[in-house]
CSV table of C-alpha atoms in Angstrom, one decimal:
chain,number,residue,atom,x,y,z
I,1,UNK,CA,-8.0,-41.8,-12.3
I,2,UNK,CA,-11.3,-39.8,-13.3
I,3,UNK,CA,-14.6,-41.6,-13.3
I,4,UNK,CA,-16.9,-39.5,-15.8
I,5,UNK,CA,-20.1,-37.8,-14.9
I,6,UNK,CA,-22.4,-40.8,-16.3
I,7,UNK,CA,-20.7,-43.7,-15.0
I,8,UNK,CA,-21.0,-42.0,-11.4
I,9,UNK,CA,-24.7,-41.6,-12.0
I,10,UNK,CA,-24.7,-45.3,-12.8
I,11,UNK,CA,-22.5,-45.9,-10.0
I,12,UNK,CA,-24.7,-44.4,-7.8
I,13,UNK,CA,-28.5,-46.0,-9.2
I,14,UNK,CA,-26.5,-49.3,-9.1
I,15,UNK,CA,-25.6,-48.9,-5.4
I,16,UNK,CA,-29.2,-47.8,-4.8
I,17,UNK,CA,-30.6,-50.6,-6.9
I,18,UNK,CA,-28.5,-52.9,-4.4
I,19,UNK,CA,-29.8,-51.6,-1.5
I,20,UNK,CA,-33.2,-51.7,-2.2
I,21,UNK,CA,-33.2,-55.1,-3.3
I,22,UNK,CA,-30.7,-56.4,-0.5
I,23,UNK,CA,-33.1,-54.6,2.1
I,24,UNK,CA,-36.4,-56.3,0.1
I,25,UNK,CA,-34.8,-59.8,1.2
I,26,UNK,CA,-35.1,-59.0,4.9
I,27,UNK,CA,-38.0,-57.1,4.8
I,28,UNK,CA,-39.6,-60.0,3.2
I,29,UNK,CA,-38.2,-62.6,5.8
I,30,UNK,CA,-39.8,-60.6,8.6
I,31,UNK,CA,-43.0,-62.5,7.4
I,32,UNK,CA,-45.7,-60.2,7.6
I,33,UNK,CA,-48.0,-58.7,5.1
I,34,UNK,CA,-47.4,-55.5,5.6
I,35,UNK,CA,-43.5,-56.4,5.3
I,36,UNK,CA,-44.2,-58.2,2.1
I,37,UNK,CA,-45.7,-55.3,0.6
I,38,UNK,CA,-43.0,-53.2,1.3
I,39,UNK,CA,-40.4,-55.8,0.2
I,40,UNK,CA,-42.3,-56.0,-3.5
I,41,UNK,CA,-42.0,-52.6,-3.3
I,42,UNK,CA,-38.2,-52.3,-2.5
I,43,UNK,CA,-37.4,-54.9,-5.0
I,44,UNK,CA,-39.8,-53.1,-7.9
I,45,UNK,CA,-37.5,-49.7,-7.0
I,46,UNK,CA,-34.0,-51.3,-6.6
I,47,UNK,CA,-35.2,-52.7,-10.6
I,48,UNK,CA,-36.0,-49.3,-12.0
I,49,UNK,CA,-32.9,-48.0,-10.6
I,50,UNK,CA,-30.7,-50.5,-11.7
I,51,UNK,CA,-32.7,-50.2,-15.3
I,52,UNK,CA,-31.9,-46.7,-15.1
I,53,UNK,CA,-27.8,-47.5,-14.4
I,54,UNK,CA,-27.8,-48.9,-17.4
I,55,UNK,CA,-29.0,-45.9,-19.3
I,56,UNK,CA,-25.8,-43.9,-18.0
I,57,UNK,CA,-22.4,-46.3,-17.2
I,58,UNK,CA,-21.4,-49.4,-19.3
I,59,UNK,CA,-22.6,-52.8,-18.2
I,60,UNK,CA,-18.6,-53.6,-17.4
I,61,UNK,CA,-19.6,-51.4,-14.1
I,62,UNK,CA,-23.6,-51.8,-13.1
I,63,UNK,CA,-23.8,-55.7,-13.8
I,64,UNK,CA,-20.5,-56.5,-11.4
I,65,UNK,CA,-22.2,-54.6,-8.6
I,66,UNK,CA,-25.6,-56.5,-8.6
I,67,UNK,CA,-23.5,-58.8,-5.7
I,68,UNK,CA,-23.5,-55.5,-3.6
I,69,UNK,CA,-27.1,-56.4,-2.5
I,70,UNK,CA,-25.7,-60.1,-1.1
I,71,UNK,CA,-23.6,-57.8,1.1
I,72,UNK,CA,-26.6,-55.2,2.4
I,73,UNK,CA,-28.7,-58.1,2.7
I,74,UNK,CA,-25.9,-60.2,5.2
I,75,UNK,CA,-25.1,-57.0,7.3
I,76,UNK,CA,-28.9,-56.2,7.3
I,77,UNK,CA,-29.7,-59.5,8.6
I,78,UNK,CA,-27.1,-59.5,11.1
I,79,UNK,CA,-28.3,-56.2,13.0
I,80,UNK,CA,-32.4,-56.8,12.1
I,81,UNK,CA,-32.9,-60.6,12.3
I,82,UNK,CA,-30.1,-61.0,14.5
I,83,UNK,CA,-28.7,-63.8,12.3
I,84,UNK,CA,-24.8,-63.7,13.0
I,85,UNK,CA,-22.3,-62.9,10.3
I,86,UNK,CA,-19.1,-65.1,10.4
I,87,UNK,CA,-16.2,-64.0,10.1
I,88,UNK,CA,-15.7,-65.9,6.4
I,89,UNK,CA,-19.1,-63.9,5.8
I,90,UNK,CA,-17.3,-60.6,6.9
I,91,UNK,CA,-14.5,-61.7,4.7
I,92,UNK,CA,-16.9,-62.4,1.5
I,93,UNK,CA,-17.9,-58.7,2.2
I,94,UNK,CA,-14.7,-57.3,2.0
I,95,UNK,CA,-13.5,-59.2,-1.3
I,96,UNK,CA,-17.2,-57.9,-2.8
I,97,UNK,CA,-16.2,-54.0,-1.7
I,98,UNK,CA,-12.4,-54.4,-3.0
I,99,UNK,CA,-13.7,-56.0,-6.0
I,100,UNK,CA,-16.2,-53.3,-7.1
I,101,UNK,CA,-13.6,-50.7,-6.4
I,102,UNK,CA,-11.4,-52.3,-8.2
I,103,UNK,CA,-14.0,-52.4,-11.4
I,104,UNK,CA,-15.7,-48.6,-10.4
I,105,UNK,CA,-12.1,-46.9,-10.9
I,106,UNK,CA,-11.2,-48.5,-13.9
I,107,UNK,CA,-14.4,-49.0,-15.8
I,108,UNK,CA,-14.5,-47.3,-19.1
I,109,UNK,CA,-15.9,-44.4,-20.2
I,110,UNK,CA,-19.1,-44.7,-22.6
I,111,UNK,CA,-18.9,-43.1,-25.8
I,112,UNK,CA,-21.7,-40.3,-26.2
I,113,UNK,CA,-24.6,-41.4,-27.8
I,114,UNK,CA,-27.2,-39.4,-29.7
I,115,UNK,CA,-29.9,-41.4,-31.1
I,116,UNK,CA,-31.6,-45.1,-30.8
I,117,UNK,CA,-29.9,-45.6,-34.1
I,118,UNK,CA,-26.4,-45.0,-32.8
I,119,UNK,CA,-27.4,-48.2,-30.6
I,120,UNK,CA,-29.4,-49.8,-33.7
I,121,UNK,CA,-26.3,-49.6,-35.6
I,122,UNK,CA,-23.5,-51.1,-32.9
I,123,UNK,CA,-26.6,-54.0,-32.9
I,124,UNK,CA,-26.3,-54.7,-36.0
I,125,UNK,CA,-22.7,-55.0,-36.9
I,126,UNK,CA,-21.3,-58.5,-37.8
I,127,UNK,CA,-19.5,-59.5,-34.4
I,128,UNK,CA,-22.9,-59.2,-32.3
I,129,UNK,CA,-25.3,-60.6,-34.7
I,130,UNK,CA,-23.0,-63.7,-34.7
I,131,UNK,CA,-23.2,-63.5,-30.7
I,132,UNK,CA,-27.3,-63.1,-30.6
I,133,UNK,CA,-27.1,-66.0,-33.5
I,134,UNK,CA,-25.0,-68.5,-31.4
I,135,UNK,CA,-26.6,-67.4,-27.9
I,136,UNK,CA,-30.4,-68.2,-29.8
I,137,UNK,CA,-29.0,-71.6,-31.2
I,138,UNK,CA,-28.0,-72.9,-27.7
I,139,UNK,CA,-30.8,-71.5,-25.8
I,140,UNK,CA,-33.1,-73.0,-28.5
I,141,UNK,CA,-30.8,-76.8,-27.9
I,142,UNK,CA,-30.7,-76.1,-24.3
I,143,UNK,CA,-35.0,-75.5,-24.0
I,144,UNK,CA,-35.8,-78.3,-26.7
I,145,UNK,CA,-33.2,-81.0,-26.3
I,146,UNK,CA,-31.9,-81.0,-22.8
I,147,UNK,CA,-34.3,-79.5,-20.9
I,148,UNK,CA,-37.1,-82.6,-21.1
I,149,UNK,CA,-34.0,-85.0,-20.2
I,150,UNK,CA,-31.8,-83.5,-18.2
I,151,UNK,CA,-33.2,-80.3,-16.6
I,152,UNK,CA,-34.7,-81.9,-13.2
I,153,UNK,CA,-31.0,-83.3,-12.6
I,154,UNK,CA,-28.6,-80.9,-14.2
I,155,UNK,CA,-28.7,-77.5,-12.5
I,156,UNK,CA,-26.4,-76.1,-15.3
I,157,UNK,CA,-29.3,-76.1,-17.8
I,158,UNK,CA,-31.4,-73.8,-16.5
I,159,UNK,CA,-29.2,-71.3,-15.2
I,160,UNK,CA,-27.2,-71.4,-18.8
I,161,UNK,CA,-31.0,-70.3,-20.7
I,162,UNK,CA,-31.0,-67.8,-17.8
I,163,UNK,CA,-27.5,-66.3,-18.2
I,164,UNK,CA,-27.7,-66.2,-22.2
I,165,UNK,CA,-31.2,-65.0,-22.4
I,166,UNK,CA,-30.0,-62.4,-19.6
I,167,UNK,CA,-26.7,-61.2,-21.5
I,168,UNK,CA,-28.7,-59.9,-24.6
I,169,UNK,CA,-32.1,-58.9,-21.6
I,170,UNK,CA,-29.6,-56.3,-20.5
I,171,UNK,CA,-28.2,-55.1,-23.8
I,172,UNK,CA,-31.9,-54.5,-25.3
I,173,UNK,CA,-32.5,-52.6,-21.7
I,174,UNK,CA,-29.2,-50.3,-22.1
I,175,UNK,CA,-30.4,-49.4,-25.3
I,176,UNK,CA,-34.5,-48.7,-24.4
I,177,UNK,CA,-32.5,-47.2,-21.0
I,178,UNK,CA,-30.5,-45.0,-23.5
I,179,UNK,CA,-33.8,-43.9,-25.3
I,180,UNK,CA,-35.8,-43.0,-22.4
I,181,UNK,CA,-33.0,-40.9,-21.4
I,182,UNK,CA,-32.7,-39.2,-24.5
I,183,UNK,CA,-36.2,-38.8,-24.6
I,184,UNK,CA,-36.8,-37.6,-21.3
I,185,UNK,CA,-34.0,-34.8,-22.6
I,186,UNK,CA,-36.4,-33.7,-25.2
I,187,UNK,CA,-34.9,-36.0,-28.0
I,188,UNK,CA,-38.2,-38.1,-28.5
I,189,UNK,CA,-37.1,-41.6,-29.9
I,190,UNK,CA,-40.3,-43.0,-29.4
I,191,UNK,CA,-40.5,-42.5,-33.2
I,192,UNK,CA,-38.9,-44.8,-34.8
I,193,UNK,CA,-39.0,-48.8,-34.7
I,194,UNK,CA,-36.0,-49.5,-33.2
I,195,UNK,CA,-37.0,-48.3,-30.2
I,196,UNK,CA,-39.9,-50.6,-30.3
I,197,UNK,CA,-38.1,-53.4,-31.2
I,198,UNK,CA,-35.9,-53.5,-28.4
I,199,UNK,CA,-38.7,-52.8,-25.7
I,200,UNK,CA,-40.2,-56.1,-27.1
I,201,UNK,CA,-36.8,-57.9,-27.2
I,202,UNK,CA,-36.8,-56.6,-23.1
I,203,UNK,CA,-39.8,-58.1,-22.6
I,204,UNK,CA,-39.6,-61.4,-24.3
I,205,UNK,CA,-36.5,-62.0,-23.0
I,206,UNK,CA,-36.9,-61.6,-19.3
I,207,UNK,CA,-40.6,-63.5,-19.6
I,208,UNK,CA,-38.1,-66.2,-20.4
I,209,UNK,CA,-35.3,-65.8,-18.0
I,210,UNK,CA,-37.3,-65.7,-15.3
I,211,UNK,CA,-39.4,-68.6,-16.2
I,212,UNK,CA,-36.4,-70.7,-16.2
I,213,UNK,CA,-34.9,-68.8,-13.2
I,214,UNK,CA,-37.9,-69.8,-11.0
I,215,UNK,CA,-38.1,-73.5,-12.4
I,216,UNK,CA,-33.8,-73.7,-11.0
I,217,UNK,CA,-34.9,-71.9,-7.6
I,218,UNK,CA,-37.9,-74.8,-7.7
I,219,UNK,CA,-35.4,-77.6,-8.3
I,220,UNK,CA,-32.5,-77.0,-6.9
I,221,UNK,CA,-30.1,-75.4,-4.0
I,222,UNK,CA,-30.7,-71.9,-3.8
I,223,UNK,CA,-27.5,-71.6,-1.8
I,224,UNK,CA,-25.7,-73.0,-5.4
I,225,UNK,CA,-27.5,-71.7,-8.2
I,226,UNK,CA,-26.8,-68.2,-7.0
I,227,UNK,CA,-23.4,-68.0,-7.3
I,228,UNK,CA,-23.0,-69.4,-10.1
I,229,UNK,CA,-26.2,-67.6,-11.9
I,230,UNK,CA,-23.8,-64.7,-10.8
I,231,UNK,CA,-20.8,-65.6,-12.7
I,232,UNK,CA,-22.4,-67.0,-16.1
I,233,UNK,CA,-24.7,-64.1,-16.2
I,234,UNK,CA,-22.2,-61.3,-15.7
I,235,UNK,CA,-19.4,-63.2,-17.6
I,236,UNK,CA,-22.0,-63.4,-20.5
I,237,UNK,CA,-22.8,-59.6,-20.4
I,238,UNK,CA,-19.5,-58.2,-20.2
I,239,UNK,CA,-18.9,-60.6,-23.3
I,240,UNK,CA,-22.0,-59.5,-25.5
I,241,UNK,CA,-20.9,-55.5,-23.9
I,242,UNK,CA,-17.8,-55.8,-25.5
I,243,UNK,CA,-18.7,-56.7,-28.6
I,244,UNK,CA,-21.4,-54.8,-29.1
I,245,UNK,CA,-20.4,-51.4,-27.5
I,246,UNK,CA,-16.7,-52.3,-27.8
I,247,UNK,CA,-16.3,-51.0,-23.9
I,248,UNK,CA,-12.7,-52.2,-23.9
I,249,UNK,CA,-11.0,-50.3,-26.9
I,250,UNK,CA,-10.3,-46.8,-25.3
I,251,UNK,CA,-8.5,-49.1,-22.3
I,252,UNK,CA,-5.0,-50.3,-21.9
I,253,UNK,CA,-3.8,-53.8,-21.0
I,254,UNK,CA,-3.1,-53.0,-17.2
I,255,UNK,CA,-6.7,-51.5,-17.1
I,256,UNK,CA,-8.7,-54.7,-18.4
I,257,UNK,CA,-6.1,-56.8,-16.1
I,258,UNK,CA,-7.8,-55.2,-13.1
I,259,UNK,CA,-11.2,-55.4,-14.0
I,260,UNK,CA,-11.2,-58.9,-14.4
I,261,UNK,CA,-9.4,-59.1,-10.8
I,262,UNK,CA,-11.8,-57.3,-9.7
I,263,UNK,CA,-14.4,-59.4,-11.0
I,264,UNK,CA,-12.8,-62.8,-9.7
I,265,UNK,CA,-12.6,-61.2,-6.3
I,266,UNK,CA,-16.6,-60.4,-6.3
I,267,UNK,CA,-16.7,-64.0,-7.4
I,268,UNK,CA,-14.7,-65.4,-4.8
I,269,UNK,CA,-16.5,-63.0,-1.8
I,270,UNK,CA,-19.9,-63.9,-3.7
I,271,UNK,CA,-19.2,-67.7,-3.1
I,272,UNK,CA,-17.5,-67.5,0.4
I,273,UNK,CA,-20.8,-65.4,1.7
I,274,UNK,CA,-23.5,-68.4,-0.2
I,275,UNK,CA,-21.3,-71.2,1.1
I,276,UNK,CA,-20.9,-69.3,4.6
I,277,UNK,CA,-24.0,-67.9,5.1
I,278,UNK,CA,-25.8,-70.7,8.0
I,279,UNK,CA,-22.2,-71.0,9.3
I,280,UNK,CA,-22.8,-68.5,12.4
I,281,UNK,CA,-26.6,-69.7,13.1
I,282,UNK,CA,-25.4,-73.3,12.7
I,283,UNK,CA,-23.2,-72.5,15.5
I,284,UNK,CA,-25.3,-70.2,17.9
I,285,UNK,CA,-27.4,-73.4,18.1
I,286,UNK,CA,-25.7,-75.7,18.8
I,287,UNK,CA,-25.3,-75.5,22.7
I,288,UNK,CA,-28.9,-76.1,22.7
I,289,UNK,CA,-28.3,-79.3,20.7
I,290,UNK,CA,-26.2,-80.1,23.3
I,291,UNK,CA,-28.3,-79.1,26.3
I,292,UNK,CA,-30.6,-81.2,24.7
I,293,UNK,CA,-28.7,-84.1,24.0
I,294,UNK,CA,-27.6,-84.8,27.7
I,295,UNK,CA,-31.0,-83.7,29.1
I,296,UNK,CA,-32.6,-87.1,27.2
I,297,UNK,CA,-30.6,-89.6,29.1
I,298,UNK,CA,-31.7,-87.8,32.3
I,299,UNK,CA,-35.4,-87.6,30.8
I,300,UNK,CA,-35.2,-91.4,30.2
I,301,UNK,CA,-34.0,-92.8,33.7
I,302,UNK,CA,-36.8,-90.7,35.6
């Protein structure tokens, strides 16, 4: 099956976005200032790039590989920091690679696009103003009526205003992607609104999501929320994808079948490396535990 010319130049500023911010993590755990720098750095490239991914292959085929940087980040840390993989952790690796490659040679190809209206106009049909509508009704209920009760006890909160916030973050950065790219061509669409509109709707919307992202990583388990960040926020995106750019229509049964295997198997290999990852280091330590343990008694009777 052919992959077009675009979606492998997303493929590829995906998989660099993911190794840039999977090699940030363990830059940044080395806890230096020098290694912090560089790890703000790594992350601020691996962003651009995967901004840039977005511009060039649907968000059916750059959003499923964000879980690419759990995997650089695990095999990273298990030749840098010396922090052992297990083998569930290898096996959470390979269901990530055989999901991905599942979704990279199948993913549909992106219709050409010409203009910031083209995009305007596929944002304004019926089906996805009904989807920003409903998304803006629930994260308004969600910020105003459950937050204040339940938000310090109900982990599901803040990770939904994340993921619905982040499903139309990601539609308003394919299209400015999509703009700079035609205007970097020498098709300036830095003259009309729409343009505009949507690098406001960028940043309004990620001011947001990551205000409510940092207030879950303050509360609860990071271990938990990012799993399941991970499957809201890309089940959301492909959703609000489909409707608005209709990603699915040039594809047959069989094809959208496998794409949502391959997703559930990035899911599964997403979740086996969080619940997973302390599993080796848990058990390098404990002969020491044990050393320990029967050198008290001895400790105790001198």
């Amino acid at each position: 099956m052919t992959i077009s010319t675009d979606n492998v130049h997303g493929l590829v500023l995906a998989l660099s976005s993911s190794i840039f911010i999977g090699s940030s993590f363990i830059v940044k755990k080395k806890g230096l200032n020098k290694a912090r720098d560089t790890g703000i750095r790594a992350v601020i490239v691996g962003e651009i790039a995967n901004f840039a991914a977005y511009a060039y292959a649907p968000a059916i085929l750059v959003t499923p590989l964000g879980a690419l940087s759990i995997i650089f980040s695990a095999v990273l840390a298990h030749f840098i920091l010396k922090e052992k993989l297990h083998i569930f952790g290898v096996l959470g690796c390979v269901l990530c690679v055989v999901g991905s490659t599942s979704i990279v040679l199948h993913a549909p190809q992106e219709k050409d696009i010409e203009s910031v209206k083209e995009v305007w106009y596929l944002a304004t049909e019926p089906g996805f103003i009904v989807y920003t509508c409903i998304v803006l009704i629930l994260v308004l209920i969600l910020i105003f009526r459950l937050v204040p009760r339940y938000g310090e006890s109900h982990m599901i909160i803040y990770v939904g205003i994340c993921s619905l916030m982040g499903s139309l973050t990601v539609m308003s950065v394919k299209a400015l992607g999509i703009a700079l790219k035609l205007t970097f061509s020498g098709m300036n669409q830095f003259i009309y609104f729409q343009t505009w509109f949507f690098t406001v709707v960028v940043i309004v919307c990620c001011l947001l999501q990551i205000n409510y992202l940092n207030k879950a990583l303050d509360t609860f388990n990071t271990a938990v929320i990012s799993p399941v960040y991970y499957v809201m926020f890309t089940s959301l995106t492909i959703i609000a994808s489909m409707i608005m750019f209709k990603d699915w229509d040039s594809q047959n049964a069989s094809q959208i079948v496998t794409e949502l295997c391959g997703f559930v198997t990035i899911f599964s290999g997403t979740f086996l490396l969080h619940k997973t990852k302390d599993m080796g280091n848990d058990e390098s330590q404990r002969p020491t535990i044990l050393e320990d343990s029967t050198q008290t008694p001895n400790s105790n009777s001198e």
